Amino acid sequence: MQNVQQADTSALRDQMVSDIYARTEAIVSQTVTLPENKTQLDFDRRLDNVLTSRWLGYPIMLLMLGTVFYVTIAGANVPSGLLADFFFWIEGYLTAVFTWLGTPAWVHGVLIEGLYRGTAWVVSVMLPPMAIFFPVFAILEDFGYLPRVAFNLDRFFKKAGAHGKQALTMSMGFGCNAAGVTACRIIESPRERIIAIITNNFVPCNGRFPTLITLATLFMGGAVGLAYGSLVATGVVVGLVLIGISATLSVSWLLSKTLLRGIPSNFTLELPPYRKPQFGRLMIRSVYDRTIFVLKRAVIVAAPAGVATWILANIFVGDLSILQHAALFLDPFARAIGLDGYILMAFILGLPANEIVLPILIMSYLSTGAMTEMDSLAELKNLFLSYGWTWLTALCMMLFSLLHYPCGTTMWTIAKETKSTKWTLVAILLPTGIALGVCFLVAQTVRFFGWV
Amino acid sequence: MSQTSCCQGTHAACTERFEIELQSPDDLVIALAGNPNTGKSTVFNALTGMNQHTGNWAGKTVGSAIGRFRHREHSFTLVDLPGTYSLLSQSADEQVARDFICFGNPHATLVVTDATNLERNLNLALQVMEVTDRVVVAVNLMDEAKRKGITIDLAGLQEQLGVPVIPLSARKGEGLPELKDMLLKVALGEVQPAPKLLPYSEEVERAVADLLPQVEPLVGGVLRPRWVALRLLDGDESVLAALEQYTLEPPRQIRSGEVVIPQ
């Protein structure tokens, strides 16, 4: 505003601020009595010295992350199997009812093989990991650990030329990238905010964790035998998260050296006191707010996607169904990046929500494959194997899922937050390019050395 | 001294400028301010239960949750402002908080503070008290303070501040009925807080005195001239921009060069 003639008032401002502080100090000194022995306050400080220490901070972070994933993976196996058994036991009865009613085969196909089976897989594969992962993660959050993570990561982001608060918005991305993008509002500098928005997508969200965890469990864990299976799968998921964080940092660095040049700004990060997590409330909140929410979204989108996929797989043009035509068309390109035509199609059809990529894939395989009985998680692996999957396919699909373009909701949020077509396009094209490049390199390297 | 909230006007202000829907014109509007990490959201959730939604204010990119509750036959609309350390408008968050307290014309402003960290928290309370009289200070996390062996002389604090002070343990729901009672009384004018605003040091006060005759005719009746003068001395002109943006009929067009900050 030009209404006010400029004058240097910084001396007055400092005086005012110190006046307010002096007043506060006076009030507090007269009304607050600190304890004689400050053990509790000391406890916080001592814990902070360990959790945010230069040497122990990072190993502890990795250990925490690993523990959370291990508990999730090891704990989800049994309930996942039980749920799958249950749903397919029900399917048997439903099929019997349809047969008894004498409904046409296509009705049974759409409703049972499309709608029911798709939904059943989503629930049995995704529900147990989520029901374990979210509460465990929420306990760490409630305890006050996440701000310490941000504190630890701060210097990396500074080095990458980005804002330290990006560590916080990135952590939010683990929940949901759209939420993480919105959270970037806490970053004042427009330059650093755009960097944080563009790179938020590189940490896996709720919708992608189940995919990563399932594939790691089936293909990485299984390869080593059951005893260490969960441990290996955990290592793979932790590794993927680290790859995601590295991608975040390197892309931030790249952007701050090229398109978004500038010097990182400073900020004060407050470390809140540690609090005893409220387990009861946490359970309710994380089950209702997150688990049910994500599952509902997955089912709502997966159910129609199941029907659509079944229809695409059962309308024939010539000898092949529409789905097969499309997959065949994409196949050569998809093979070059370690995937196959169906997987790439699932990613394309899964644009609205990452939760439905795996379900769509399972449904396309089921509807075109010879397999009709699906009654355990091992069957799921056999299904993938029958389509020529190797550990490389699983790895490339996980990498693609980790690095590829943001989901529809996140794209829309980015457009809304940046109010710029250019930055929205960058936020879509840059990750896509990286995902294609990384998968291509990995697939070609592995094949060149003949490791598969 | 009990002048009403700095903003004269109707609650159309809430609905039109901040896109907050009131269920009826009789709704009592409470602004909820506080530092981050003071359990502000816990207080918000404890007061409103599940009866809330997230809003997005016109022209601002900072979201805010709005919740409702009933107490003693009155319905309240609680506006959860972004958590901030000050009202000095360094960031979009702080501007939103300040603009709502100034121009949203709330019936009362509730400042949530952290009992384990009052020293840092009272700065915001003092700043809010400069803007409006109708302030209630909630000292939250009393249970945690007790656990840590911190004792707070609440009566003394209330005496020093001049506004009602209510102890809370929002996570356990302790103190909520008392808080609601006090919000109701302040909103209806049955209790009229009288913030004790101590004078600043001499040089600041002199500069304010010099500036006041120019500011008073410009903002009088809408904002507290003293507060605006302080903000201008602070080097914060966004308060004038906000004044133009939020008042339906600006008291007068402010022209370039009219306000001269004395050296």
XYZ file of C-alpha atoms in Angstrom:
715
model
C 0.000 0.000 0.000
C 1.218 3.430 -0.807
C -1.021 5.151 1.726
C 1.607 5.344 4.345
C 4.856 7.127 3.950
C 7.652 4.764 4.596
C 9.700 5.304 7.675
C 12.135 3.128 9.456
C 10.349 1.873 12.503
C 12.345 -1.255 13.118
C 13.792 0.109 16.358
C 10.278 0.780 17.630
C 9.124 -2.640 16.529
C 11.884 -4.348 18.450
C 11.040 -2.225 21.461
C 7.363 -3.234 21.241
C 8.152 -6.906 20.945
C 10.503 -6.809 23.912
C 7.870 -4.845 25.887
C 5.322 -7.605 25.283
C 7.851 -10.281 26.217
C 8.800 -8.411 29.379
C 5.140 -8.188 30.357
C 4.614 -11.906 29.759
C 7.687 -12.739 31.741
C 6.507 -10.587 34.633
C 3.072 -12.241 34.657
C 4.513 -15.747 34.451
C 7.055 -15.126 37.190
C 4.232 -14.081 39.504
C 1.719 -16.796 38.674
C 3.578 -19.919 37.615
C 5.587 -22.085 39.985
C 7.864 -24.626 38.379
C 8.493 -27.896 40.191
C 11.414 -28.235 42.560
C 12.822 -31.224 40.723
C 12.349 -30.806 37.027
C 12.572 -34.504 36.238
C 9.680 -34.457 33.754
C 11.008 -31.455 31.859
C 14.449 -33.009 31.937
C 13.008 -36.232 30.607
C 11.711 -34.453 27.498
C 15.023 -32.760 26.970
C 16.987 -35.946 27.393
C 14.705 -37.855 25.042
C 15.090 -35.080 22.477
C 18.849 -35.274 22.781
C 18.669 -38.921 21.774
C 15.883 -38.814 19.163
C 17.259 -35.774 17.363
C 20.935 -36.430 17.880
C 23.198 -36.157 14.889
C 24.285 -39.791 15.048
C 21.452 -41.683 16.667
C 18.597 -39.681 15.134
C 18.661 -41.319 11.719
C 19.137 -44.956 12.783
C 16.285 -44.522 15.260
C 14.087 -43.086 12.515
C 14.827 -46.046 10.253
C 14.216 -48.449 13.106
C 10.853 -46.842 13.918
C 9.822 -46.898 10.255
C 10.951 -50.510 9.964
C 9.102 -51.519 13.129
C 5.879 -49.943 11.929
C 6.093 -51.784 8.598
C 7.161 -55.049 10.183
C 4.287 -55.034 12.640
C 1.975 -54.235 9.716
C 3.278 -56.886 7.338
C 3.719 -59.665 9.868
C 0.416 -58.890 11.541
C -1.645 -58.547 8.360
C -0.805 -61.928 6.832
C -3.109 -64.069 8.908
C -6.211 -61.822 8.965
C -5.803 -61.192 5.206
C -5.877 -64.923 4.585
C -8.854 -65.409 6.878
C -10.797 -62.600 5.208
C -10.036 -64.002 1.757
C -11.203 -67.465 2.873
C -14.368 -65.966 4.275
C -15.254 -63.918 1.195
C -14.686 -66.768 -1.214
C -16.596 -69.162 0.977
C -19.499 -66.679 0.670
C -18.927 -66.462 -3.090
C -19.540 -70.162 -3.389
C -22.969 -69.755 -1.812
C -23.789 -66.687 -3.910
C -22.919 -68.584 -7.065
C -25.129 -71.443 -5.918
C -28.011 -69.011 -5.394
C -27.541 -67.544 -8.874
C -27.482 -71.001 -10.409
C -30.602 -71.964 -8.501
C -32.353 -68.775 -9.706
C -31.282 -69.596 -13.239
C -29.909 -66.112 -13.972
C -28.030 -65.672 -17.247
C -24.260 -66.168 -17.136
C -23.463 -62.525 -17.855
C -25.404 -61.325 -14.807
C -23.404 -63.699 -12.645
C -20.276 -62.448 -14.416
C -20.911 -58.760 -13.799
C -22.190 -59.128 -10.253
C -20.037 -61.921 -8.848
C -16.890 -62.070 -10.941
C -16.789 -58.312 -11.448
C -18.414 -56.464 -8.578
C -18.248 -58.929 -5.684
C -14.869 -60.444 -6.345
C -13.243 -57.065 -6.990
C -14.633 -55.629 -3.787
C -13.771 -58.745 -1.793
C -10.143 -58.538 -2.880
C -9.904 -54.887 -2.021
C -11.237 -55.548 1.455
C -9.192 -58.640 2.224
C -5.939 -57.317 0.823
C -6.206 -53.757 2.102
C -8.167 -53.821 5.331
C -5.772 -55.728 7.628
C -2.633 -53.709 6.775
C -4.540 -50.452 7.151
C -6.159 -51.495 10.403
C -2.685 -52.115 11.821
C -0.635 -49.422 10.082
C -2.802 -46.415 10.840
C -3.190 -46.905 14.600
C 0.524 -47.665 15.009
C 1.447 -44.601 12.989
C -1.053 -42.509 14.927
C 0.546 -43.559 18.216
C 3.893 -42.181 17.036
C 2.124 -39.034 15.877
C 0.305 -38.553 19.181
C 3.426 -39.220 21.207
C 5.072 -36.265 19.473
C 7.628 -38.109 17.378
C 6.760 -36.640 13.966
C 7.993 -33.087 14.704
C 11.313 -34.712 15.708
C 11.408 -36.406 12.317
C 10.898 -33.012 10.703
C 13.693 -31.645 12.868
C 16.043 -34.430 11.784
C 15.260 -33.993 8.114
C 15.402 -30.197 8.210
C 19.069 -29.945 7.295
C 18.642 -32.195 4.259
C 15.915 -29.983 2.890
C 18.016 -26.899 3.573
C 20.858 -28.472 1.610
C 18.465 -29.241 -1.229
C 17.594 -25.540 -1.349
C 14.086 -26.143 -0.033
C 12.219 -25.083 3.089
C 12.686 -27.065 6.312
C 8.933 -27.201 6.772
C 8.819 -29.405 3.688
C 9.817 -32.229 6.036
C 6.433 -31.741 7.690
C 4.401 -31.529 4.494
C 6.233 -34.600 3.229
C 5.280 -36.507 6.382
C 1.675 -35.542 5.800
C 1.994 -36.994 2.307
C 2.433 -40.428 3.878
C -1.188 -40.099 4.866
C -2.540 -38.567 1.687
C -0.711 -36.578 -0.970
C -3.666 -34.282 -1.535
C -3.561 -33.414 2.162
C 0.217 -32.994 1.959
C -0.151 -30.582 -0.966
C -2.725 -28.564 0.939
C -0.443 -28.507 3.976
C 2.203 -26.755 1.872
C 0.333 -23.563 2.709
C 2.405 -23.401 5.875
C 5.388 -22.532 3.686
C 5.381 -18.776 3.130
C 7.896 -18.476 0.312
C 6.113 -19.162 -3.001
C 9.248 -20.675 -4.505
C 9.724 -23.198 -1.719
C 6.010 -23.901 -1.588
C 5.938 -24.920 -5.272
C 8.932 -27.198 -4.706
C 7.169 -28.842 -1.769
C 3.960 -29.262 -3.791
C 5.674 -30.790 -6.825
C 7.708 -33.271 -4.788
C 5.033 -34.318 -2.284
C 3.974 -37.131 -4.587
C 7.245 -39.033 -4.039
C 6.237 -40.385 -0.668
C 3.748 -43.249 -0.821
C 0.283 -42.409 0.490
C -2.389 -44.546 2.118
C -3.553 -45.599 -1.287
C -0.168 -46.891 -2.371
C 1.080 -48.514 0.826
C -1.234 -51.513 0.462
C 0.073 -52.076 -3.071
C 3.686 -51.850 -1.929
C 3.108 -54.017 1.121
C 1.159 -56.681 -0.791
C 3.686 -56.953 -3.604
C 6.621 -56.965 -1.196
C 4.970 -59.686 0.859
C 4.139 -61.848 -2.162
C 7.301 -61.526 -4.204
C 10.122 -60.349 -1.972
C 9.153 -62.017 1.279
C 8.116 -65.281 -0.301
C 11.411 -65.693 -2.095
C 13.384 -66.157 1.091
C 11.102 -68.582 2.846
C 8.505 -67.939 5.469
C 10.708 -67.467 8.527
C 12.344 -64.288 7.322
C 9.678 -63.423 4.783
C 8.105 -60.578 6.719
C 11.501 -59.184 7.626
C 12.617 -59.091 4.000
C 9.317 -57.576 2.888
C 9.759 -54.912 5.576
C 13.233 -54.148 4.312
C 11.900 -53.734 0.788
C 9.138 -51.329 1.852
C 11.559 -49.293 3.989
C 13.928 -49.222 1.020
C 11.157 -47.929 -1.234
C 10.290 -45.191 1.254
C 13.957 -44.190 1.326
C 14.013 -44.120 -2.487
C 10.937 -41.884 -2.354
C 12.608 -39.521 0.129
C 15.769 -39.457 -1.991
C 13.664 -38.618 -5.035
C 12.006 -35.818 -3.051
C 15.361 -34.362 -2.057
C 17.054 -34.702 -5.444
C 14.113 -33.250 -7.351
C 13.866 -30.401 -4.813
C 17.554 -29.746 -5.288
C 17.219 -29.880 -9.062
C 14.272 -27.486 -9.063
C 15.973 -25.032 -6.741
C 18.980 -24.979 -9.043
C 16.970 -24.564 -12.243
C 13.312 -23.554 -12.515
C 12.913 -22.296 -8.956
C 16.190 -20.709 -8.043
C 16.630 -19.109 -4.661
C 18.003 -19.263 -1.173
C 16.148 -21.271 1.481
C 14.476 -19.150 4.130
C 14.825 -19.726 7.836
C 12.152 -20.721 10.276
C 11.741 -21.806 13.846
C 10.515 -25.311 14.407
C 8.929 -25.882 17.760
C 9.312 -29.263 19.378
C 6.124 -29.845 21.351
C 6.327 -31.744 24.641
C 5.997 -35.518 24.510
C 2.561 -36.729 25.469
C 1.271 -40.076 26.530
C -0.740 -41.330 23.537
C -4.438 -41.779 24.206
C -4.788 -45.301 22.958
C -8.564 -45.595 23.121
C -9.311 -42.416 21.234
C -6.507 -43.139 18.768
C -7.992 -46.499 17.888
C -11.389 -45.020 17.212
C -10.010 -42.057 15.278
C -7.590 -44.016 13.130
C -10.114 -46.741 12.398
C -12.965 -44.385 11.556
C -11.164 -41.391 10.099
C -8.528 -43.187 8.110
C -9.115 -46.903 7.695
C -12.827 -46.744 6.983
C -12.379 -43.584 4.907
C -9.708 -45.064 2.655
C -11.507 -48.380 2.418
C -14.802 -46.687 1.577
C -13.143 -44.693 -1.157
C -11.468 -47.816 -2.501
C -14.691 -49.813 -2.493
C -16.766 -47.001 -3.987
C -14.321 -46.620 -6.850
C -13.363 -50.284 -7.060
C -16.896 -51.611 -7.345
C -17.777 -49.716 -10.543
C -14.239 -50.257 -11.794
C -14.810 -53.973 -11.240
C -17.931 -53.867 -13.360
C -16.254 -51.760 -16.044
C -13.234 -54.028 -16.108
C -15.420 -57.127 -16.388
C -17.366 -55.565 -19.263
C -14.184 -54.504 -21.062
C -12.847 -58.007 -20.590
C -15.973 -59.665 -21.942
C -16.839 -57.609 -25.001
C -15.007 -59.198 -27.854
C -13.773 -57.491 -30.970
C -12.544 -60.235 -33.233
C -10.815 -62.895 -31.171
C -9.842 -60.662 -28.291
C -11.704 -58.649 -25.690
C -11.371 -54.872 -25.592
C -9.218 -55.227 -22.486
C -6.901 -57.656 -24.234
C -6.635 -55.368 -27.265
C -5.649 -52.455 -25.081
C -3.221 -54.521 -23.021
C -1.717 -55.977 -26.185
C -1.310 -52.495 -27.600
C 0.471 -51.237 -24.474
C 2.461 -54.405 -23.977
C 5.684 -53.698 -25.940
C 6.101 -50.324 -24.266
C 5.158 -51.702 -20.845
C 7.642 -54.586 -21.186
C 10.455 -52.129 -21.821
C 9.870 -50.614 -18.383
C 9.521 -53.982 -16.668
C 5.718 -54.066 -16.522
C 3.150 -55.649 -18.811
C 0.224 -54.219 -20.746
C -2.300 -55.070 -18.023
C -0.278 -53.380 -15.287
C 0.138 -50.204 -17.300
C -3.580 -50.251 -18.084
C -4.357 -50.632 -14.387
C -2.248 -47.546 -13.648
C -4.061 -45.611 -16.362
C -7.515 -46.742 -15.249
C -6.451 -46.184 -11.640
C -5.919 -42.468 -12.181
C -8.838 -41.474 -9.917
C -7.333 -43.187 -6.889
C -4.186 -45.191 -6.295
C -6.149 -47.564 -4.063
C -7.768 -49.207 -7.077
C -4.707 -49.929 -9.207
C -4.055 -53.340 -7.696
C -7.757 -54.311 -7.613
C -8.157 -53.360 -11.287
C -5.116 -55.406 -12.161
C -6.406 -58.427 -10.270
C -9.777 -58.069 -11.940
C -8.328 -57.804 -15.429
C -6.188 -60.873 -14.847
C -9.109 -62.776 -13.341
C -11.532 -61.924 -16.094
C -9.202 -62.983 -18.869
C -7.372 -65.786 -17.159
C -8.163 -69.443 -16.902
C -8.218 -69.291 -13.126
C -11.615 -69.163 -11.541
C -10.971 -70.240 -7.963
C -9.340 -67.675 -5.752
C -9.286 -68.754 -2.182
C -6.013 -67.651 -0.636
C -3.210 -65.141 -0.866
C -0.973 -67.831 -2.338
C -3.491 -68.092 -5.176
C -3.007 -64.403 -5.810
C 0.691 -64.980 -6.278
C -0.009 -67.946 -8.574
C -2.283 -65.731 -10.627
C 0.497 -63.201 -11.094
C 3.013 -65.954 -11.856
C 0.709 -67.381 -14.508
C 0.987 -64.031 -16.268
C 4.755 -64.303 -16.302
C 5.553 -62.189 -13.270
C 9.000 -62.283 -11.732
C 10.438 -60.340 -8.836
C 11.470 -57.763 -11.426
C 7.842 -57.209 -12.448
C 6.909 -56.679 -8.807
C 9.853 -54.338 -8.234
C 9.084 -52.253 -11.320
C 5.414 -52.041 -10.411
C 6.352 -50.871 -6.908
C 8.800 -48.299 -8.276
C 6.274 -47.076 -10.817
C 3.630 -46.813 -8.118
C 6.041 -44.883 -5.896
C 7.243 -42.403 -8.509
C 4.468 -41.995 -11.086
C 2.029 -39.091 -11.623
C -0.177 -38.061 -8.698
C -3.718 -39.422 -8.439
C -6.671 -37.470 -9.814
C -7.569 -35.935 -6.469
C -4.023 -34.746 -5.896
C -3.768 -33.307 -9.428
C -6.912 -31.345 -8.827
C -5.604 -30.131 -5.471
C -2.312 -29.059 -7.043
C -4.151 -27.092 -9.716
C -6.269 -25.432 -7.044
C -3.334 -24.640 -4.766
C -0.912 -23.354 -7.375
C -3.564 -21.714 -9.561
C -1.137 -22.358 -12.400
C -1.408 -24.675 -15.372
C 2.333 -24.642 -15.806
C 3.164 -25.907 -12.308
C 0.347 -28.428 -12.405
C 1.766 -29.828 -15.627
C 5.254 -29.932 -14.132
C 3.848 -31.750 -11.095
C 2.313 -34.366 -13.407
C 4.966 -34.728 -16.095
C 8.081 -34.617 -13.943
C 7.164 -37.626 -11.728
C 5.874 -39.532 -14.766
C 9.135 -38.977 -16.578
C 11.130 -40.053 -13.543
C 8.979 -43.175 -13.033
C 9.378 -44.213 -16.680
C 13.092 -43.524 -16.621
C 13.804 -45.369 -13.386
C 11.706 -48.411 -14.343
C 13.327 -48.546 -17.780
C 16.829 -48.415 -16.309
C 16.082 -51.027 -13.652
C 14.370 -53.416 -16.088
C 17.046 -53.107 -18.761
C 19.912 -53.433 -16.295
C 18.464 -56.492 -14.614
C 17.749 -58.133 -17.971
C 21.143 -57.210 -19.380
C 22.900 -58.995 -16.550
C 20.465 -61.864 -16.826
C 19.364 -61.702 -13.182
C 15.858 -62.880 -14.018
C -13.931 0.396 30.881
C -16.093 -1.798 28.815
C -16.284 -0.673 25.288
C -17.674 -3.329 23.001
C -15.632 -5.275 20.535
C -13.584 -3.082 18.261
C -15.714 -3.821 15.285
C -19.098 -2.212 15.156
C -21.362 -3.880 12.690
C -23.686 -6.770 12.280
C -23.001 -10.425 11.886
C -23.464 -9.997 8.205
C -19.742 -9.515 8.517
C -19.326 -13.158 9.327
C -21.472 -14.440 6.541
C -20.513 -12.067 3.793
C -16.834 -11.518 4.275
C -15.748 -14.779 5.790
C -18.283 -17.094 4.173
C -19.419 -18.512 7.465
C -23.004 -19.618 7.498
C -24.890 -18.903 10.659
C -27.878 -21.077 11.361
C -29.768 -18.145 12.758
C -29.027 -14.475 13.323
C -29.010 -15.209 17.067
C -25.986 -17.492 16.768
C -23.192 -16.510 19.088
C -19.927 -16.426 17.178
C -16.774 -17.402 19.048
C -13.304 -17.087 17.522
C -10.833 -19.715 18.699
C -7.212 -18.579 18.741
C -4.047 -20.130 20.148
C -0.461 -21.118 19.492
C 0.157 -24.350 17.612
C 0.465 -27.399 19.893
C -1.669 -26.072 22.700
C -4.399 -28.618 22.167
C -6.492 -26.039 20.334
C -8.025 -28.660 18.058
C -8.759 -30.826 21.074
C -10.646 -27.915 22.623
C -12.420 -27.357 19.326
C -13.397 -31.011 19.058
C -14.394 -31.215 22.717
C -16.700 -28.226 22.351
C -18.274 -29.098 19.027
C -18.188 -32.900 18.964
C -18.775 -34.154 15.455
C -20.730 -31.058 14.525
C -18.151 -29.338 12.351
C -16.852 -28.834 8.864
C -13.838 -27.264 7.230
C -14.315 -23.998 5.442
C -12.166 -22.053 3.078
C -12.212 -18.341 3.374
C -12.785 -16.076 0.460
C -9.598 -14.742 -1.049
C -7.434 -16.559 1.451
C -5.807 -19.900 0.958
C -5.920 -20.763 4.608
C -8.622 -23.171 5.621
C -10.465 -23.063 8.874
C -12.826 -25.381 10.644
C -16.224 -24.207 11.783
C -18.197 -26.059 14.397
C -21.408 -25.615 16.328
C -22.633 -26.412 19.790
C -25.546 -25.542 22.043
C -25.322 -24.418 25.628
C -28.147 -23.215 27.856
C -30.619 -22.671 25.008
C -28.114 -20.704 22.954
C -26.427 -21.904 19.807
C -22.780 -21.125 19.245
C -20.707 -21.045 16.083
C -17.076 -21.722 16.829
C -14.518 -20.574 14.258
C -11.180 -22.348 14.603
C -8.504 -19.869 13.537
C -5.094 -21.074 12.308
C -2.643 -21.706 15.157
C -0.288 -18.731 15.397
C 2.294 -17.317 17.775
C 1.312 -13.716 17.190
C -1.063 -11.418 15.344
C 1.765 -9.517 13.711
C 0.777 -10.736 10.235
C 4.078 -12.242 9.222
C 2.299 -15.063 7.442
C -1.015 -15.781 5.766
C -2.074 -17.717 8.876
C -1.520 -14.757 11.145
C -3.337 -12.405 8.820
C -6.359 -14.663 8.691
C -6.459 -14.909 12.472
C -6.081 -11.176 12.896
C -8.607 -10.277 10.208
C -11.258 -12.512 11.699
C -10.827 -11.185 15.218
C -10.897 -7.617 13.880
C -13.478 -7.734 11.160
C -15.424 -10.954 11.676
C -17.054 -9.317 14.686
C -17.084 -12.391 16.939
C -19.084 -12.164 20.177
C -16.054 -13.395 22.032
C -12.551 -14.611 21.311
C -11.266 -17.662 23.149
C -7.491 -17.844 23.432
C -6.285 -21.350 24.235
C -2.963 -21.488 26.065
C -0.737 -24.339 27.166
C -0.382 -24.582 30.945
C 3.031 -26.196 30.565
C 4.286 -23.339 28.460
C 2.456 -20.187 29.512
C 5.387 -17.918 28.890
C 5.324 -18.449 25.167
C 1.532 -18.561 24.986
C 0.598 -15.368 26.788
C 2.136 -13.188 24.086
C -0.709 -14.032 21.758
C -3.304 -13.487 24.492
C -1.904 -10.033 25.210
C -2.023 -9.153 21.523
C -5.601 -10.314 21.162
C -6.534 -8.238 24.200
C -5.199 -5.173 22.386
C -7.703 -5.779 19.595
C -10.818 -6.635 21.561
C -12.129 -6.628 25.136
C -14.228 -9.732 24.765
C -11.510 -12.233 25.471
C -11.612 -15.440 27.476
C -8.317 -17.174 28.188
C -8.428 -20.950 28.587
C -5.414 -22.500 30.269
C -5.425 -25.938 28.687
C -3.410 -29.071 29.521
C -3.825 -28.485 33.256
C -3.556 -32.256 33.770
C -0.206 -32.313 32.066
C 1.034 -29.315 34.041
C 0.006 -31.086 37.227
C 1.847 -34.202 36.129
C 4.939 -32.118 35.540
C 4.599 -30.461 38.916
C 3.821 -27.009 37.516
C 1.354 -24.966 39.580
C -0.439 -21.927 38.241
C -2.070 -19.211 40.314
C -5.177 -18.894 38.149
C -6.802 -16.179 40.239
C -3.588 -14.188 40.078
C -3.400 -14.670 36.331
C -6.974 -13.471 35.881
C -6.162 -10.485 38.054
C -3.075 -9.636 36.013
C -4.779 -9.999 32.648
C -8.138 -8.503 33.493
C -10.020 -11.111 31.466
C -11.650 -14.373 32.615
C -9.237 -17.284 32.931
C -10.632 -20.833 32.815
C -8.538 -23.924 33.600
C -9.070 -26.809 31.167
C -8.069 -30.385 30.577
C -9.785 -30.652 27.240
C -8.624 -34.202 26.578
C -10.475 -35.360 29.687
C -13.334 -32.906 29.217
C -12.567 -31.160 32.508
C -13.488 -27.489 32.673
C -15.666 -27.512 29.549
C -18.972 -26.635 31.297
C -17.319 -23.717 33.091
C -15.773 -22.580 29.817
C -19.100 -22.676 27.993
C -20.752 -20.723 30.815
C -18.099 -18.038 30.657
C -18.227 -17.802 26.834
C -21.981 -17.347 27.062
C -21.699 -14.639 29.707
C -19.060 -12.724 27.795
C -20.895 -13.113 24.480
C -24.112 -11.791 26.018
C -22.296 -8.992 27.818
C -23.146 -10.301 31.300
C -19.457 -10.408 32.040
C -17.475 -7.531 30.623
C -13.774 -8.271 30.593
C -11.497 -5.302 31.149
C -8.097 -6.214 29.726
C -5.236 -4.641 31.593
C -3.117 -3.182 28.880
C 0.037 -1.819 30.354
C 1.663 1.074 28.549
C 4.642 0.297 26.365
C 7.975 1.868 27.082
C 8.248 5.615 26.782
C 9.485 5.979 23.202
C 6.749 3.705 21.849
C 4.064 5.565 23.773
C 5.388 8.894 22.517
C 5.275 7.717 18.927
C 1.734 6.409 19.452
C 0.650 9.736 20.911
C 2.108 11.529 17.886
C 0.384 9.231 15.452
C -2.992 8.938 17.146
C -4.503 12.272 15.952
C -3.974 11.157 12.354
C -5.199 7.607 12.794
C -8.276 8.338 14.858
C -10.374 10.009 12.138
C -9.410 7.294 9.661
C -10.305 4.193 11.608
C -12.336 5.441 14.542
C -15.457 3.415 15.129
C -14.171 0.427 13.205
C -10.850 -0.419 14.764
C -9.117 0.736 17.898
C -7.024 3.700 16.830
C -4.372 2.855 19.400
C -3.995 -0.635 18.058
C -3.825 0.577 14.450
C -1.206 3.141 15.439
C 0.833 0.387 17.057
C 0.568 -1.749 13.937
C 1.674 1.120 11.721
C 4.648 1.727 13.970
C 5.235 -1.969 13.657
C 5.706 -1.420 9.936
C 2.603 -3.479 9.181
C 0.456 -1.721 6.624
C -1.595 -4.765 5.760
C -3.958 -3.685 8.514
C -5.043 -0.711 6.383
C -5.453 -2.917 3.345
C -7.582 -5.254 5.433
C -9.598 -2.299 6.667
C -10.466 -1.364 3.114
C -11.191 -4.942 2.183
C -13.434 -5.852 5.071
C -15.430 -2.774 5.965
C -18.491 -2.381 3.800
C -18.332 1.377 3.944
C -14.848 2.561 4.699
C -15.084 5.536 7.041
C -13.188 7.581 4.561
C -10.988 7.057 1.577
C -7.432 6.910 2.777
C -5.232 8.822 0.410
C -1.558 8.602 -0.161
C 0.563 10.529 2.270
C -2.170 11.131 4.779
C -0.554 9.189 7.517
C 2.940 10.297 8.245
C 4.922 8.250 10.662
C 6.997 10.619 12.790
C 10.677 9.951 12.819
